[in-house]
Amino acid sequence: MSNTTSKLDSIAQAKAKLLDELQKLEEQEKTERASEASSAHATIVSLLEQFAGHFNTKQRNDIAAYLGTTAARKDVVKSGRSEVKPKYELPHTGETWSGRGRTPKAFAAWEGSVSYKEWKAKNPDLKFPLVRE
């Protein structure tokens, strides 16, 4: 039994020694990769400074895909749509609506209420209360 125990002890010691060596090698690899990455970064930046102005949109997008970002596309025109300011506001909730598109449910529900009828009697020329500014 003591022979088996000594074998297990020697195996455990060898395993601990190998794990320690593996940890040191992994740290060394990490340091070397960081050094290589720094050198590669300098090379890449230098190449981009020289040739970036000559890349077409596809090439720029390919580079951006490697970085996990989207490239700034010069050939894409921004749509002329802008955010529309709200025109109407419900007095009891403060909910707003631009007046464009379908009437929101909250406005349609308020339209059938007693408070809407009272407000409409005082403001016959308006559909809903205007936004207070």
mmCIF file with all atom_site columns, C-alpha atoms in Angstrom:
data_model
loop_
_atom_site.group_PDB
_atom_site.id
_atom_site.type_symbol
_atom_site.label_atom_id
_atom_site.label_alt_id
_atom_site.label_comp_id
_atom_site.label_asym_id
_atom_site.label_entity_id
_atom_site.label_seq_id
_atom_site.pdbx_PDB_ins_code
_atom_site.Cartn_x
_atom_site.Cartn_y
_atom_site.Cartn_z
_atom_site.occupancy
_atom_site.B_iso_or_equiv
_atom_site.pdbx_formal_charge
_atom_site.auth_seq_id
_atom_site.auth_comp_id
_atom_site.auth_asym_id
_atom_site.auth_atom_id
_atom_site.pdbx_PDB_model_num
ATOM 1   C CA . MET A 1 1   ? 0.000   0.000  0.000   1.00 0.00 ? 1   MET A CA 1
ATOM 2   C CA . SER A 1 2   ? 2.841   2.398  0.790   1.00 0.00 ? 2   SER A CA 1
ATOM 3   C CA . ASN A 1 3   ? 4.266   1.749  -2.690  1.00 0.00 ? 3   ASN A CA 1
ATOM 4   C CA . THR A 1 4   ? 0.965   2.874  -4.238  1.00 0.00 ? 4   THR A CA 1
ATOM 5   C CA . THR A 1 5   ? 0.866   5.937  -1.996  1.00 0.00 ? 5   THR A CA 1
ATOM 6   C CA . SER A 1 6   ? 4.386   6.965  -2.974  1.00 0.00 ? 6   SER A CA 1
ATOM 7   C CA . LYS A 1 7   ? 3.509   6.574  -6.670  1.00 0.00 ? 7   LYS A CA 1
ATOM 8   C CA . LEU A 1 8   ? 0.404   8.738  -6.207  1.00 0.00 ? 8   LEU A CA 1
ATOM 9   C CA . ASP A 1 9   ? 2.430   11.330 -4.312  1.00 0.00 ? 9   ASP A CA 1
ATOM 10  C CA . SER A 1 10  ? 5.049   11.466 -7.056  1.00 0.00 ? 10  SER A CA 1
ATOM 11  C CA . ILE A 1 11  ? 2.312   11.776 -9.691  1.00 0.00 ? 11  ILE A CA 1
ATOM 12  C CA . ALA A 1 12  ? 0.676   14.603 -7.723  1.00 0.00 ? 12  ALA A CA 1
ATOM 13  C CA . GLN A 1 13  ? 4.035   16.394 -7.395  1.00 0.00 ? 13  GLN A CA 1
ATOM 14  C CA . ALA A 1 14  ? 4.754   15.993 -11.114 1.00 0.00 ? 14  ALA A CA 1
ATOM 15  C CA . LYS A 1 15  ? 1.252   17.235 -11.938 1.00 0.00 ? 15  LYS A CA 1
ATOM 16  C CA . ALA A 1 16  ? 1.681   20.310 -9.697  1.00 0.00 ? 16  ALA A CA 1
ATOM 17  C CA . LYS A 1 17  ? 5.061   21.025 -11.293 1.00 0.00 ? 17  LYS A CA 1
ATOM 18  C CA . LEU A 1 18  ? 3.590   20.741 -14.814 1.00 0.00 ? 18  LEU A CA 1
ATOM 19  C CA . LEU A 1 19  ? 0.611   22.962 -13.909 1.00 0.00 ? 19  LEU A CA 1
ATOM 20  C CA . ASP A 1 20  ? 2.997   25.586 -12.552 1.00 0.00 ? 20  ASP A CA 1
ATOM 21  C CA . GLU A 1 21  ? 5.073   25.404 -15.735 1.00 0.00 ? 21  GLU A CA 1
ATOM 22  C CA . LEU A 1 22  ? 1.915   25.608 -17.867 1.00 0.00 ? 22  LEU A CA 1
ATOM 23  C CA . GLN A 1 23  ? 0.793   28.730 -15.999 1.00 0.00 ? 23  GLN A CA 1
ATOM 24  C CA . LYS A 1 24  ? 4.192   30.368 -16.577 1.00 0.00 ? 24  LYS A CA 1
ATOM 25  C CA . LEU A 1 25  ? 4.064   29.490 -20.294 1.00 0.00 ? 25  LEU A CA 1
ATOM 26  C CA . GLU A 1 26  ? 0.537   30.912 -20.612 1.00 0.00 ? 26  GLU A CA 1
ATOM 27  C CA . GLU A 1 27  ? 1.661   34.174 -18.981 1.00 0.00 ? 27  GLU A CA 1
ATOM 28  C CA . GLN A 1 28  ? 4.672   34.306 -21.309 1.00 0.00 ? 28  GLN A CA 1
ATOM 29  C CA . GLU A 1 29  ? 2.391   33.691 -24.313 1.00 0.00 ? 29  GLU A CA 1
ATOM 30  C CA . LYS A 1 30  ? 0.056   36.482 -23.171 1.00 0.00 ? 30  LYS A CA 1
ATOM 31  C CA . THR A 1 31  ? 2.989   38.914 -22.888 1.00 0.00 ? 31  THR A CA 1
ATOM 32  C CA . GLU A 1 32  ? 4.328   37.956 -26.329 1.00 0.00 ? 32  GLU A CA 1
ATOM 33  C CA . ARG A 1 33  ? 0.881   38.307 -27.943 1.00 0.00 ? 33  ARG A CA 1
ATOM 34  C CA . ALA A 1 34  ? 0.464   41.768 -26.411 1.00 0.00 ? 34  ALA A CA 1
ATOM 35  C CA . SER A 1 35  ? 3.865   42.773 -27.768 1.00 0.00 ? 35  SER A CA 1
ATOM 36  C CA . GLU A 1 36  ? 3.062   41.420 -31.240 1.00 0.00 ? 36  GLU A CA 1
ATOM 37  C CA . ALA A 1 37  ? -0.350  43.108 -31.188 1.00 0.00 ? 37  ALA A CA 1
ATOM 38  C CA . SER A 1 38  ? 1.273   46.438 -30.362 1.00 0.00 ? 38  SER A CA 1
ATOM 39  C CA . SER A 1 39  ? 3.711   46.043 -33.245 1.00 0.00 ? 39  SER A CA 1
ATOM 40  C CA . ALA A 1 40  ? 0.930   44.929 -35.610 1.00 0.00 ? 40  ALA A CA 1
ATOM 41  C CA . HIS A 1 41  ? -1.185  47.915 -34.560 1.00 0.00 ? 41  HIS A CA 1
ATOM 42  C CA . ALA A 1 42  ? 1.607   50.317 -35.489 1.00 0.00 ? 42  ALA A CA 1
ATOM 43  C CA . THR A 1 43  ? 1.978   48.613 -38.882 1.00 0.00 ? 43  THR A CA 1
ATOM 44  C CA . ILE A 1 44  ? -1.769  48.679 -39.536 1.00 0.00 ? 44  ILE A CA 1
ATOM 45  C CA . VAL A 1 45  ? -2.067  52.352 -38.588 1.00 0.00 ? 45  VAL A CA 1
ATOM 46  C CA . SER A 1 46  ? 0.847   53.183 -40.871 1.00 0.00 ? 46  SER A CA 1
ATOM 47  C CA . LEU A 1 47  ? -0.748  51.302 -43.786 1.00 0.00 ? 47  LEU A CA 1
ATOM 48  C CA . LEU A 1 48  ? -4.120  52.943 -43.173 1.00 0.00 ? 48  LEU A CA 1
ATOM 49  C CA . GLU A 1 49  ? -2.512  56.382 -43.149 1.00 0.00 ? 49  GLU A CA 1
ATOM 50  C CA . GLN A 1 50  ? -0.947  55.616 -46.535 1.00 0.00 ? 50  GLN A CA 1
ATOM 51  C CA . PHE A 1 51  ? -3.882  53.930 -48.273 1.00 0.00 ? 51  PHE A CA 1
ATOM 52  C CA . ALA A 1 52  ? -7.146  54.781 -46.483 1.00 0.00 ? 52  ALA A CA 1
ATOM 53  C CA . GLY A 1 53  ? -7.984  57.490 -48.996 1.00 0.00 ? 53  GLY A CA 1
ATOM 54  C CA . HIS A 1 54  ? -7.805  54.972 -51.831 1.00 0.00 ? 54  HIS A CA 1
ATOM 55  C CA . PHE A 1 55  ? -10.187 52.348 -50.401 1.00 0.00 ? 55  PHE A CA 1
ATOM 56  C CA . ASN A 1 56  ? -13.620 51.980 -51.945 1.00 0.00 ? 56  ASN A CA 1
ATOM 57  C CA . THR A 1 57  ? -16.752 51.485 -49.857 1.00 0.00 ? 57  THR A CA 1
ATOM 58  C CA . LYS A 1 58  ? -16.595 47.676 -50.001 1.00 0.00 ? 58  LYS A CA 1
ATOM 59  C CA . GLN A 1 59  ? -12.991 47.664 -48.806 1.00 0.00 ? 59  GLN A CA 1
ATOM 60  C CA . ARG A 1 60  ? -13.843 50.025 -45.947 1.00 0.00 ? 60  ARG A CA 1
ATOM 61  C CA . ASN A 1 61  ? -16.769 47.809 -44.964 1.00 0.00 ? 61  ASN A CA 1
ATOM 62  C CA . ASP A 1 62  ? -14.516 44.716 -45.049 1.00 0.00 ? 62  ASP A CA 1
ATOM 63  C CA . ILE A 1 63  ? -12.066 46.409 -42.690 1.00 0.00 ? 63  ILE A CA 1
ATOM 64  C CA . ALA A 1 64  ? -14.898 47.512 -40.413 1.00 0.00 ? 64  ALA A CA 1
ATOM 65  C CA . ALA A 1 65  ? -16.286 43.959 -40.367 1.00 0.00 ? 65  ALA A CA 1
ATOM 66  C CA . TYR A 1 66  ? -12.973 42.669 -38.990 1.00 0.00 ? 66  TYR A CA 1
ATOM 67  C CA . LEU A 1 67  ? -13.186 45.235 -36.222 1.00 0.00 ? 67  LEU A CA 1
ATOM 68  C CA . GLY A 1 68  ? -16.805 44.426 -35.460 1.00 0.00 ? 68  GLY A CA 1
ATOM 69  C CA . THR A 1 69  ? -17.978 47.932 -36.277 1.00 0.00 ? 69  THR A CA 1
ATOM 70  C CA . THR A 1 70  ? -19.832 49.501 -39.136 1.00 0.00 ? 70  THR A CA 1
ATOM 71  C CA . ALA A 1 71  ? -17.998 51.743 -41.521 1.00 0.00 ? 71  ALA A CA 1
ATOM 72  C CA . ALA A 1 72  ? -19.004 55.314 -42.081 1.00 0.00 ? 72  ALA A CA 1
ATOM 73  C CA . ARG A 1 73  ? -20.610 55.180 -45.481 1.00 0.00 ? 73  ARG A CA 1
ATOM 74  C CA . LYS A 1 74  ? -20.067 58.276 -47.524 1.00 0.00 ? 74  LYS A CA 1
ATOM 75  C CA . ASP A 1 75  ? -22.295 57.142 -50.369 1.00 0.00 ? 75  ASP A CA 1
ATOM 76  C CA . VAL A 1 76  ? -25.381 56.653 -48.198 1.00 0.00 ? 76  VAL A CA 1
ATOM 77  C CA . VAL A 1 77  ? -27.583 59.722 -48.157 1.00 0.00 ? 77  VAL A CA 1
ATOM 78  C CA . LYS A 1 78  ? -29.443 60.415 -44.940 1.00 0.00 ? 78  LYS A CA 1
ATOM 79  C CA . SER A 1 79  ? -33.177 60.539 -45.420 1.00 0.00 ? 79  SER A CA 1
ATOM 80  C CA . GLY A 1 80  ? -34.809 63.932 -45.130 1.00 0.00 ? 80  GLY A CA 1
ATOM 81  C CA . ARG A 1 81  ? -37.077 62.724 -42.348 1.00 0.00 ? 81  ARG A CA 1
ATOM 82  C CA . SER A 1 82  ? -36.883 64.593 -39.125 1.00 0.00 ? 82  SER A CA 1
ATOM 83  C CA . GLU A 1 83  ? -38.717 64.135 -35.879 1.00 0.00 ? 83  GLU A CA 1
ATOM 84  C CA . VAL A 1 84  ? -42.118 65.803 -35.940 1.00 0.00 ? 84  VAL A CA 1
ATOM 85  C CA . LYS A 1 85  ? -43.034 67.988 -32.981 1.00 0.00 ? 85  LYS A CA 1
ATOM 86  C CA . PRO A 1 86  ? -46.223 67.025 -31.173 1.00 0.00 ? 86  PRO A CA 1
ATOM 87  C CA . LYS A 1 87  ? -49.255 69.145 -31.975 1.00 0.00 ? 87  LYS A CA 1
ATOM 88  C CA . TYR A 1 88  ? -51.844 67.792 -29.544 1.00 0.00 ? 88  TYR A CA 1
ATOM 89  C CA . GLU A 1 89  ? -51.668 66.918 -25.844 1.00 0.00 ? 89  GLU A CA 1
ATOM 90  C CA . LEU A 1 90  ? -54.172 65.171 -23.604 1.00 0.00 ? 90  LEU A CA 1
ATOM 91  C CA . PRO A 1 91  ? -54.785 67.371 -20.550 1.00 0.00 ? 91  PRO A CA 1
ATOM 92  C CA . HIS A 1 92  ? -55.262 64.522 -18.064 1.00 0.00 ? 92  HIS A CA 1
ATOM 93  C CA . THR A 1 93  ? -52.263 62.322 -19.039 1.00 0.00 ? 93  THR A CA 1
ATOM 94  C CA . GLY A 1 94  ? -49.899 64.647 -20.856 1.00 0.00 ? 94  GLY A CA 1
ATOM 95  C CA . GLU A 1 95  ? -49.682 62.175 -23.763 1.00 0.00 ? 95  GLU A CA 1
ATOM 96  C CA . THR A 1 96  ? -48.818 63.903 -27.038 1.00 0.00 ? 96  THR A CA 1
ATOM 97  C CA . TRP A 1 97  ? -49.488 63.270 -30.730 1.00 0.00 ? 97  TRP A CA 1
ATOM 98  C CA . SER A 1 98  ? -48.198 64.987 -33.865 1.00 0.00 ? 98  SER A CA 1
ATOM 99  C CA . GLY A 1 99  ? -51.559 64.825 -35.603 1.00 0.00 ? 99  GLY A CA 1
ATOM 100 C CA . ARG A 1 100 ? -50.109 62.622 -38.332 1.00 0.00 ? 100 ARG A CA 1
ATOM 101 C CA . GLY A 1 101 ? -51.124 59.051 -38.994 1.00 0.00 ? 101 GLY A CA 1
ATOM 102 C CA . ARG A 1 102 ? -53.776 57.119 -37.142 1.00 0.00 ? 102 ARG A CA 1
ATOM 103 C CA . THR A 1 103 ? -55.267 58.580 -33.999 1.00 0.00 ? 103 THR A CA 1
ATOM 104 C CA . PRO A 1 104 ? -53.615 56.979 -30.945 1.00 0.00 ? 104 PRO A CA 1
ATOM 105 C CA . LYS A 1 105 ? -55.859 54.826 -28.753 1.00 0.00 ? 105 LYS A CA 1
ATOM 106 C CA . ALA A 1 106 ? -55.606 57.213 -25.804 1.00 0.00 ? 106 ALA A CA 1
ATOM 107 C CA . PHE A 1 107 ? -56.867 60.111 -27.941 1.00 0.00 ? 107 PHE A CA 1
ATOM 108 C CA . ALA A 1 108 ? -59.660 57.997 -29.445 1.00 0.00 ? 108 ALA A CA 1
ATOM 109 C CA . ALA A 1 109 ? -60.733 56.863 -25.967 1.00 0.00 ? 109 ALA A CA 1
ATOM 110 C CA . TRP A 1 110 ? -60.719 60.423 -24.640 1.00 0.00 ? 110 TRP A CA 1
ATOM 111 C CA . GLU A 1 111 ? -62.790 61.526 -27.629 1.00 0.00 ? 111 GLU A CA 1
ATOM 112 C CA . GLY A 1 112 ? -65.742 59.522 -26.281 1.00 0.00 ? 112 GLY A CA 1
ATOM 113 C CA . SER A 1 113 ? -65.480 60.823 -22.710 1.00 0.00 ? 113 SER A CA 1
ATOM 114 C CA . VAL A 1 114 ? -67.493 63.474 -20.881 1.00 0.00 ? 114 VAL A CA 1
ATOM 115 C CA . SER A 1 115 ? -64.421 65.649 -20.306 1.00 0.00 ? 115 SER A CA 1
ATOM 116 C CA . TYR A 1 116 ? -63.781 65.695 -24.082 1.00 0.00 ? 116 TYR A CA 1
ATOM 117 C CA . LYS A 1 117 ? -67.350 66.829 -24.738 1.00 0.00 ? 117 LYS A CA 1
ATOM 118 C CA . GLU A 1 118 ? -66.996 69.624 -22.176 1.00 0.00 ? 118 GLU A CA 1
ATOM 119 C CA . TRP A 1 119 ? -63.668 70.675 -23.694 1.00 0.00 ? 119 TRP A CA 1
ATOM 120 C CA . LYS A 1 120 ? -65.068 70.464 -27.258 1.00 0.00 ? 120 LYS A CA 1
ATOM 121 C CA . ALA A 1 121 ? -67.993 72.726 -26.288 1.00 0.00 ? 121 ALA A CA 1
ATOM 122 C CA . LYS A 1 122 ? -65.458 75.404 -25.283 1.00 0.00 ? 122 LYS A CA 1
ATOM 123 C CA . ASN A 1 123 ? -63.178 74.755 -28.312 1.00 0.00 ? 123 ASN A CA 1
ATOM 124 C CA . PRO A 1 124 ? -65.384 73.842 -31.289 1.00 0.00 ? 124 PRO A CA 1
ATOM 125 C CA . ASP A 1 125 ? -62.737 74.718 -33.889 1.00 0.00 ? 125 ASP A CA 1
ATOM 126 C CA . LEU A 1 126 ? -60.069 72.307 -32.517 1.00 0.00 ? 126 LEU A CA 1
ATOM 127 C CA . LYS A 1 127 ? -60.003 68.517 -32.716 1.00 0.00 ? 127 LYS A CA 1
ATOM 128 C CA . PHE A 1 128 ? -57.826 68.033 -29.608 1.00 0.00 ? 128 PHE A CA 1
ATOM 129 C CA . PRO A 1 129 ? -56.092 70.358 -27.113 1.00 0.00 ? 129 PRO A CA 1
ATOM 130 C CA . LEU A 1 130 ? -52.917 71.866 -28.524 1.00 0.00 ? 130 LEU A CA 1
ATOM 131 C CA . VAL A 1 131 ? -49.560 71.289 -26.848 1.00 0.00 ? 131 VAL A CA 1
ATOM 132 C CA . ARG A 1 132 ? -48.803 73.913 -24.215 1.00 0.00 ? 132 ARG A CA 1
ATOM 133 C CA . GLU A 1 133 ? -45.431 75.520 -24.792 1.00 0.00 ? 133 GLU A CA 1
#
